[in-house]
Amino acid sequence: MVEKGDDRSLSTLSTPMALLARFAVVSDLHIALPHTVWDSPSRFHLVEVSIPAFEQILDHLEQVGIDFLLLPGDLVQHGERENHEWLIRRLEQLSYPVYVVPGNHDVIRQGGCDRTISLDEFILMYQNFGYSDPSRPYYHHKILDGLHLIGLNSNGFEPNGDPLYTGWLDPEQLDWLDQQLAQLTDQLTLVMLHHNALEHLPRQASSPMGQRYMVKNASDLTQRLQTANLPVMFTGHLHVQDIAQADQLYEVTTGSLVSYPHPYRICELTTANDAHCLDITSHRIEAVPDWPTLQATSQQWMGDRSFPFMMKLLTSSPLYLSPVEAEQYAPALRDFWATIAAGDARFDFSELPPQLQRYLHSFSALDTDGQPRYIDNDATLWLQTH
């Protein structure tokens, strides 16, 4: 992978790169009609900006001209049928294809209820947005000549229909995936799911705070993709801007439309001979009606609600600070999560004890050697398919 502005790999190509596709990624929309907005003073999500922010993005995408749009889950606030219905009507008006996968807030119980939809209903309602086969909540599409998409369902449920705490890919889905991968040898294929399959935070898979955002059996997926030379996944759920890498497999997770920094991504896939390049540019919603200073207001909103989160982080593994110690340091960290959410984090807490400094610094945007690597928002990825 090379960072944006680094053309060393481009200079080695004898054939100019040709545009294969331009597409956008908008994640965790949490669409909420005004009368459905939760009245909770402690909520992190500014769902009241979901619709005007989404409309602003759609206006921009119309100007840019895209081939398709990816929505990696949490399409609505909390499973509400009428919010799903609004979103579907809006997506049907677009001139380009849209592909979705369910997030944990889209189907809050497997069987649904009068107010919320079931997983089976999700498939039927979004049949024009990926789900051409109503018998399963995952799909494979040939989007364009030379480009495929696999949409997976990472929502798992208990026998009584309650959602699992973590993401989960069931054995039947993995068997189906094996069949698809056998057909996709040396073909560029994007993978989309809601939960993370690669770690975007230190010790995310084992942390009590981080593991809920991950697929519990993530290795069952990543090993399959690496063996099949599928190079990139698009995820959401974590509400941060981050790009993670494991060997030649990348995971691009996109922050939420309704929380700081209200981002979305525009991506260009180019190709020459057997080389594929994914160029990613991130954008932010700066303001919407009634929210003229959205970025500053949203960052403050997150900081104002950060104290319980930071207390849990400081008193949990591996720090295990006492509550008294944690209360001493937590106020200095009010913008810690907002900085992570923005991507390309750079932390320097020189005023804090060395052990705490080292741990917090590990959340910075670093490569495997511990050196700064700022690729979370804008990046150029070279995708290996064989």
Coordinates of C-alpha atoms in Angstrom, one line a residue:
M1 CA 0.0 0.0 0.0
V2 CA 1.2 3.5 -0.7
E3 CA -0.1 6.7 0.9
K4 CA -1.9 9.3 -1.0
G5 CA 0.5 11.4 -3.1
D6 CA 3.1 8.5 -3.3
D7 CA 3.3 7.5 -7.0
R8 CA 6.2 5.1 -6.8
S9 CA 4.1 2.1 -7.8
L10 CA 2.4 4.1 -10.5
S11 CA 5.7 4.8 -12.2
T12 CA 6.4 1.0 -12.6
L13 CA 3.3 0.4 -14.7
S14 CA 3.8 0.3 -18.5
T15 CA 0.0 0.7 -19.1
P16 CA -2.0 3.7 -17.9
M17 CA -4.5 2.9 -15.2
A18 CA -8.1 2.9 -16.5
L19 CA -11.1 3.7 -14.3
L20 CA -13.1 0.6 -13.5
A21 CA -15.6 2.1 -11.1
R22 CA -16.3 5.1 -8.9
F23 CA -18.4 4.4 -5.8
A24 CA -19.3 5.8 -2.4
V25 CA -19.5 4.3 1.1
V26 CA -21.8 5.7 3.7
S27 CA -22.1 3.8 7.0
D28 CA -24.3 3.7 10.0
L29 CA -26.9 6.1 8.7
H30 CA -29.3 5.5 11.7
I31 CA -32.1 7.1 9.7
A32 CA -34.7 8.5 12.0
L33 CA -37.8 10.4 11.1
P34 CA -38.3 13.3 13.5
H35 CA -41.1 11.8 15.4
T36 CA -39.1 8.5 16.0
V37 CA -36.0 10.2 17.5
W38 CA -35.2 8.8 20.9
D39 CA -35.4 11.4 23.7
S40 CA -32.3 10.2 25.7
P41 CA -29.9 12.8 27.0
S42 CA -27.1 10.2 27.2
R43 CA -27.2 9.0 23.6
F44 CA -24.0 9.4 21.5
H45 CA -25.8 9.5 18.1
L46 CA -27.1 12.8 16.7
V47 CA -29.8 10.9 14.7
E48 CA -31.8 14.1 14.2
V49 CA -29.3 15.0 11.5
S50 CA -29.5 11.7 9.7
I51 CA -31.9 12.7 7.0
P52 CA -30.6 16.1 6.1
A53 CA -27.0 14.8 6.2
F54 CA -27.9 11.9 4.0
E55 CA -29.7 14.2 1.5
Q56 CA -26.6 16.4 1.4
I57 CA -24.4 13.4 0.6
L58 CA -26.8 12.3 -2.2
D59 CA -26.6 15.7 -3.7
H60 CA -22.8 15.5 -3.7
L61 CA -22.9 12.0 -5.2
E62 CA -25.2 13.2 -8.0
Q63 CA -22.6 15.9 -8.9
V64 CA -19.6 13.5 -8.7
G65 CA -21.3 10.7 -10.7
I66 CA -20.9 7.2 -9.1
D67 CA -21.5 3.7 -10.4
F68 CA -22.9 2.4 -7.1
L69 CA -23.3 3.0 -3.4
L70 CA -22.4 0.8 -0.5
L71 CA -24.3 1.0 2.9
P72 CA -22.6 -1.3 5.4
G73 CA -25.4 -1.6 7.9
D74 CA -27.2 0.2 10.7
L75 CA -29.4 1.8 8.1
V76 CA -32.0 3.0 10.7
Q77 CA -32.0 4.2 14.3
H78 CA -33.2 1.0 16.0
G79 CA -35.1 -1.3 13.7
E80 CA -38.1 0.9 13.2
R81 CA -40.3 -0.3 10.3
E82 CA -41.3 3.3 9.2
N83 CA -37.6 4.4 9.2
H84 CA -36.8 1.4 6.9
E85 CA -39.7 2.3 4.7
W86 CA -38.6 5.9 4.4
L87 CA -35.1 4.8 3.4
I88 CA -36.2 2.3 0.9
R89 CA -38.4 4.9 -0.8
R90 CA -35.5 7.3 -1.0
L91 CA -33.1 4.7 -2.3
E92 CA -35.5 3.7 -5.0
Q93 CA -35.3 7.2 -6.4
L94 CA -31.6 7.0 -7.1
S95 CA -30.2 6.6 -10.6
Y96 CA -27.4 4.1 -9.5
P97 CA -27.5 0.8 -7.7
V98 CA -27.3 0.6 -3.9
Y99 CA -26.2 -2.4 -2.0
V100 CA -26.9 -2.9 1.7
V101 CA -26.2 -5.3 4.5
P102 CA -28.0 -5.5 7.9
G103 CA -26.5 -4.0 11.0
N104 CA -27.3 -4.8 14.6
H105 CA -29.7 -1.8 14.8
D106 CA -31.6 -2.8 11.6
V107 CA -32.9 -6.1 13.0
I108 CA -33.0 -5.9 16.8
R109 CA -34.7 -9.2 17.3
Q110 CA -34.7 -12.0 14.7
G111 CA -38.5 -12.2 14.6
G112 CA -39.2 -8.4 14.8
C113 CA -42.5 -7.0 16.1
D114 CA -45.2 -4.5 15.0
R115 CA -42.8 -1.6 15.3
T116 CA -39.6 -3.3 14.1
I117 CA -38.8 -5.7 11.2
S118 CA -37.6 -9.2 11.3
L119 CA -34.5 -10.5 9.4
D120 CA -36.8 -12.2 6.9
E121 CA -38.6 -8.9 6.3
F122 CA -35.3 -7.1 5.9
I123 CA -34.4 -9.4 3.0
L124 CA -37.7 -8.9 1.3
M125 CA -37.8 -5.1 1.9
Y126 CA -34.3 -4.6 0.5
Q127 CA -34.7 -7.1 -2.4
N128 CA -33.8 -4.3 -4.9
F129 CA -30.6 -3.5 -2.9
G130 CA -28.7 -6.8 -3.1
Y131 CA -31.1 -9.5 -1.9
S132 CA -32.2 -11.1 -5.1
D133 CA -32.6 -14.5 -3.4
P134 CA -35.2 -14.1 -0.6
S135 CA -34.1 -17.4 1.1
R136 CA -30.9 -16.0 2.6
P137 CA -29.6 -12.8 4.1
Y138 CA -26.4 -12.7 2.1
Y139 CA -25.6 -12.4 -1.6
H140 CA -23.2 -12.3 -4.5
H141 CA -23.5 -9.8 -7.4
K142 CA -21.5 -9.1 -10.5
I143 CA -21.7 -5.3 -10.3
L144 CA -19.8 -4.6 -13.5
D145 CA -17.6 -6.4 -15.9
G146 CA -14.5 -7.3 -13.8
L147 CA -16.0 -6.4 -10.5
H148 CA -18.0 -8.5 -8.0
L149 CA -19.6 -7.8 -4.6
I150 CA -20.3 -10.2 -1.7
G151 CA -22.7 -8.9 1.0
L152 CA -22.6 -10.9 4.2
N153 CA -24.9 -11.0 7.3
S154 CA -22.8 -10.6 10.5
N155 CA -25.9 -10.4 12.8
G156 CA -26.3 -13.5 14.9
F157 CA -29.1 -14.5 17.2
E158 CA -29.8 -16.6 20.3
P159 CA -32.3 -19.5 20.0
N160 CA -34.9 -17.2 21.5
G161 CA -34.3 -14.5 18.9
D162 CA -32.3 -12.1 21.0
P163 CA -29.2 -10.7 19.3
L164 CA -25.7 -12.0 20.1
Y165 CA -23.3 -9.6 21.8
T166 CA -20.8 -9.9 19.0
G167 CA -21.0 -10.4 15.3
W168 CA -21.3 -14.0 14.0
L169 CA -21.1 -15.8 10.6
D170 CA -23.1 -19.0 10.7
P171 CA -21.8 -22.3 9.2
E172 CA -24.4 -22.3 6.4
Q173 CA -23.3 -18.8 5.3
L174 CA -19.6 -19.9 5.4
D175 CA -20.4 -22.9 3.3
W176 CA -22.2 -20.7 0.8
L177 CA -19.2 -18.3 0.8
D178 CA -16.9 -21.2 0.0
Q179 CA -19.0 -22.0 -3.1
Q180 CA -18.8 -18.3 -4.2
L181 CA -15.1 -18.1 -3.7
A182 CA -14.5 -21.1 -5.8
Q183 CA -16.1 -19.3 -8.7
L184 CA -14.2 -16.0 -8.2
T185 CA -10.6 -17.1 -8.9
D186 CA -8.5 -14.0 -9.9
Q187 CA -11.6 -11.8 -10.1
L188 CA -11.7 -8.5 -8.2
T189 CA -14.3 -8.9 -5.5
L190 CA -15.4 -6.5 -2.8
V191 CA -16.8 -7.9 0.5
M192 CA -19.2 -5.9 2.7
L193 CA -20.5 -6.7 6.2
H194 CA -21.4 -4.7 9.3
H195 CA -19.2 -6.0 12.1
N196 CA -15.4 -5.7 11.9
A197 CA -13.3 -8.7 10.9
L198 CA -9.9 -7.1 11.5
E199 CA -8.9 -5.2 14.6
H200 CA -9.1 -1.4 14.3
L201 CA -8.2 -0.8 18.0
P202 CA -5.5 -2.3 20.2
R203 CA -6.7 -5.7 21.5
Q204 CA -10.1 -5.1 20.0
A205 CA -10.9 -8.8 19.7
S206 CA -10.3 -9.6 23.4
S207 CA -11.3 -6.3 25.0
P208 CA -14.6 -6.3 26.8
M209 CA -15.3 -2.9 25.2
G210 CA -14.0 -3.7 21.7
Q211 CA -15.1 -7.3 21.0
R212 CA -18.8 -6.4 20.6
Y213 CA -17.9 -4.6 17.4
M214 CA -16.2 -7.7 15.9
V215 CA -17.2 -10.9 14.3
K216 CA -16.6 -13.5 16.9
N217 CA -15.4 -16.1 14.4
A218 CA -13.6 -13.5 12.3
S219 CA -10.7 -15.8 11.4
D220 CA -13.2 -18.1 9.6
L221 CA -13.8 -15.2 7.2
T222 CA -10.4 -13.7 7.0
Q223 CA -8.6 -17.0 6.3
R224 CA -11.0 -17.7 3.5
L225 CA -10.6 -14.3 1.9
Q226 CA -6.8 -14.4 2.2
T227 CA -6.7 -17.9 0.6
A228 CA -8.9 -16.8 -2.2
N229 CA -7.0 -13.5 -2.7
L230 CA -10.0 -11.3 -2.0
P231 CA -8.3 -8.0 -1.0
V232 CA -10.7 -5.7 0.7
M233 CA -13.7 -5.6 3.0
F234 CA -16.0 -2.6 3.8
T235 CA -17.5 -2.5 7.3
G236 CA -19.1 -0.1 9.8
H237 CA -20.5 -0.5 13.3
L238 CA -17.5 1.0 15.2
H239 CA -18.3 4.6 14.2
V240 CA -14.6 5.4 13.4
Q241 CA -12.6 6.2 10.3
D242 CA -10.0 3.5 10.0
I243 CA -8.2 1.2 7.6
A244 CA -6.7 -2.0 8.9
Q245 CA -4.5 -4.5 7.2
A246 CA -3.6 -8.1 7.6
D247 CA -1.0 -9.2 5.0
Q248 CA -2.7 -8.4 1.7
L249 CA -6.2 -8.1 3.1
Y250 CA -7.6 -4.7 4.0
E251 CA -10.6 -3.6 5.9
V252 CA -12.0 -0.2 5.4
T253 CA -14.4 0.8 8.2
T254 CA -16.3 4.0 7.8
G255 CA -17.5 6.3 10.6
S256 CA -21.2 6.9 11.3
L257 CA -23.2 9.5 9.4
V258 CA -24.8 10.6 12.8
S259 CA -21.7 10.9 15.0
Y260 CA -18.5 12.9 14.8
P261 CA -17.0 13.5 12.3
H262 CA -20.0 12.6 10.1
P263 CA -17.9 11.1 7.3
Y264 CA -18.4 9.4 4.0
R265 CA -16.0 8.0 1.4
I266 CA -15.8 8.3 -2.4
C267 CA -13.6 5.5 -3.9
E268 CA -12.2 5.0 -7.4
L269 CA -11.1 1.6 -8.6
T270 CA -8.6 1.7 -11.4
T271 CA -6.9 -1.1 -13.3
A272 CA -4.1 -1.9 -15.7
N273 CA -3.2 -5.4 -16.8
D274 CA -3.5 -7.4 -13.6
A275 CA -3.0 -4.4 -11.2
H276 CA -5.9 -2.9 -9.3
C277 CA -5.7 0.3 -7.3
L278 CA -8.3 1.6 -4.8
D279 CA -8.1 5.3 -4.3
I280 CA -10.1 6.5 -1.2
T281 CA -11.1 10.1 -0.4
S282 CA -13.1 11.0 2.7
H283 CA -15.5 13.8 3.2
R284 CA -17.4 15.3 6.1
I285 CA -20.8 16.9 6.6
E286 CA -19.8 20.3 7.9
A287 CA -23.3 21.7 8.5
V288 CA -27.0 20.9 8.0
P289 CA -30.1 23.1 8.6
D290 CA -30.4 23.9 12.3
W291 CA -26.9 22.7 12.9
P292 CA -24.6 25.4 11.4
T293 CA -21.6 24.3 13.4
L294 CA -22.1 20.5 13.2
Q295 CA -18.5 19.5 13.5
A296 CA -17.7 21.5 16.6
T297 CA -21.1 20.8 18.2
S298 CA -20.9 17.1 17.5
Q299 CA -17.3 16.8 18.9
Q300 CA -18.5 18.6 22.0
W301 CA -21.5 16.4 22.3
M302 CA -19.3 13.3 22.2
G303 CA -16.9 14.8 24.7
D304 CA -19.7 15.7 27.1
R305 CA -20.8 12.1 27.2
S306 CA -17.3 10.5 27.3
F307 CA -16.7 10.3 31.1
P308 CA -18.4 6.9 31.7
F309 CA -16.6 5.5 28.6
M310 CA -13.2 6.7 29.7
M311 CA -13.8 5.4 33.2
K312 CA -14.5 1.9 31.8
L313 CA -11.5 2.1 29.6
L314 CA -9.1 3.1 32.4
T315 CA -10.4 0.6 35.0
S316 CA -10.5 -2.4 32.6
S317 CA -7.7 -4.6 31.2
P318 CA -4.8 -3.9 30.7
L319 CA -4.6 -0.8 33.0
Y320 CA -6.9 -1.8 35.8
L321 CA -6.7 1.6 37.4
S322 CA -8.6 2.2 40.6
P323 CA -11.8 4.3 40.3
V324 CA -10.1 7.1 42.2
E325 CA -7.1 7.1 39.8
A326 CA -9.4 6.9 36.7
E327 CA -11.5 9.8 37.9
Q328 CA -8.3 11.8 38.1
Y329 CA -7.3 11.2 34.5
A330 CA -10.6 10.8 32.7
P331 CA -11.3 14.6 32.3
A332 CA -8.1 15.0 30.3
L333 CA -9.4 12.4 27.9
R334 CA -12.7 13.9 27.0
D335 CA -11.8 14.1 23.3
F336 CA -10.0 10.8 23.2
W337 CA -12.8 8.9 21.4
A338 CA -13.6 11.8 19.1
T339 CA -10.0 11.8 18.0
I340 CA -10.1 8.1 17.2
A341 CA -13.4 8.5 15.4
A342 CA -11.9 11.1 13.2
G343 CA -9.2 8.8 12.0
D344 CA -5.4 9.3 11.7
A345 CA -5.2 9.8 15.5
R346 CA -2.1 11.4 17.0
F347 CA -1.8 11.2 20.8
D348 CA 0.7 12.8 23.1
F349 CA -0.3 12.7 26.8
S350 CA 3.1 13.7 28.1
E351 CA 1.5 15.0 31.3
L352 CA 0.2 11.6 32.3
P353 CA 2.1 8.7 34.0
P354 CA 4.4 6.7 31.6
Q355 CA 2.3 3.5 31.7
L356 CA -0.8 5.4 30.8
Q357 CA 1.0 7.4 28.1
R358 CA 2.2 4.2 26.4
Y359 CA -1.2 2.6 26.4
L360 CA -3.0 5.6 25.1
H361 CA -0.3 6.2 22.4
S362 CA -1.0 2.7 21.1
F363 CA -4.4 4.0 19.8
S364 CA -2.5 6.4 17.5
A365 CA -2.5 5.7 13.7
L366 CA 0.6 3.5 13.6
D367 CA 2.0 0.8 11.4
T368 CA 3.2 -2.6 12.6
D369 CA 6.6 -1.1 13.5
G370 CA 5.0 1.6 15.6
Q371 CA 5.6 4.4 13.1
P372 CA 2.9 7.0 12.2
R373 CA 0.8 5.9 9.2
Y374 CA -2.0 8.3 8.3
I375 CA -4.2 6.4 5.9
D376 CA -7.5 6.2 7.7
N377 CA -9.2 9.0 5.7
D378 CA -7.4 9.3 2.4
A379 CA -5.4 6.4 1.0
T380 CA -4.3 4.5 -2.1
L381 CA -4.5 0.7 -1.7
W382 CA -2.9 -1.7 -4.2
L383 CA -5.2 -4.7 -4.3
Q384 CA -3.7 -8.2 -4.8
T385 CA -6.0 -10.7 -6.5
H386 CA -3.6 -13.5 -7.3

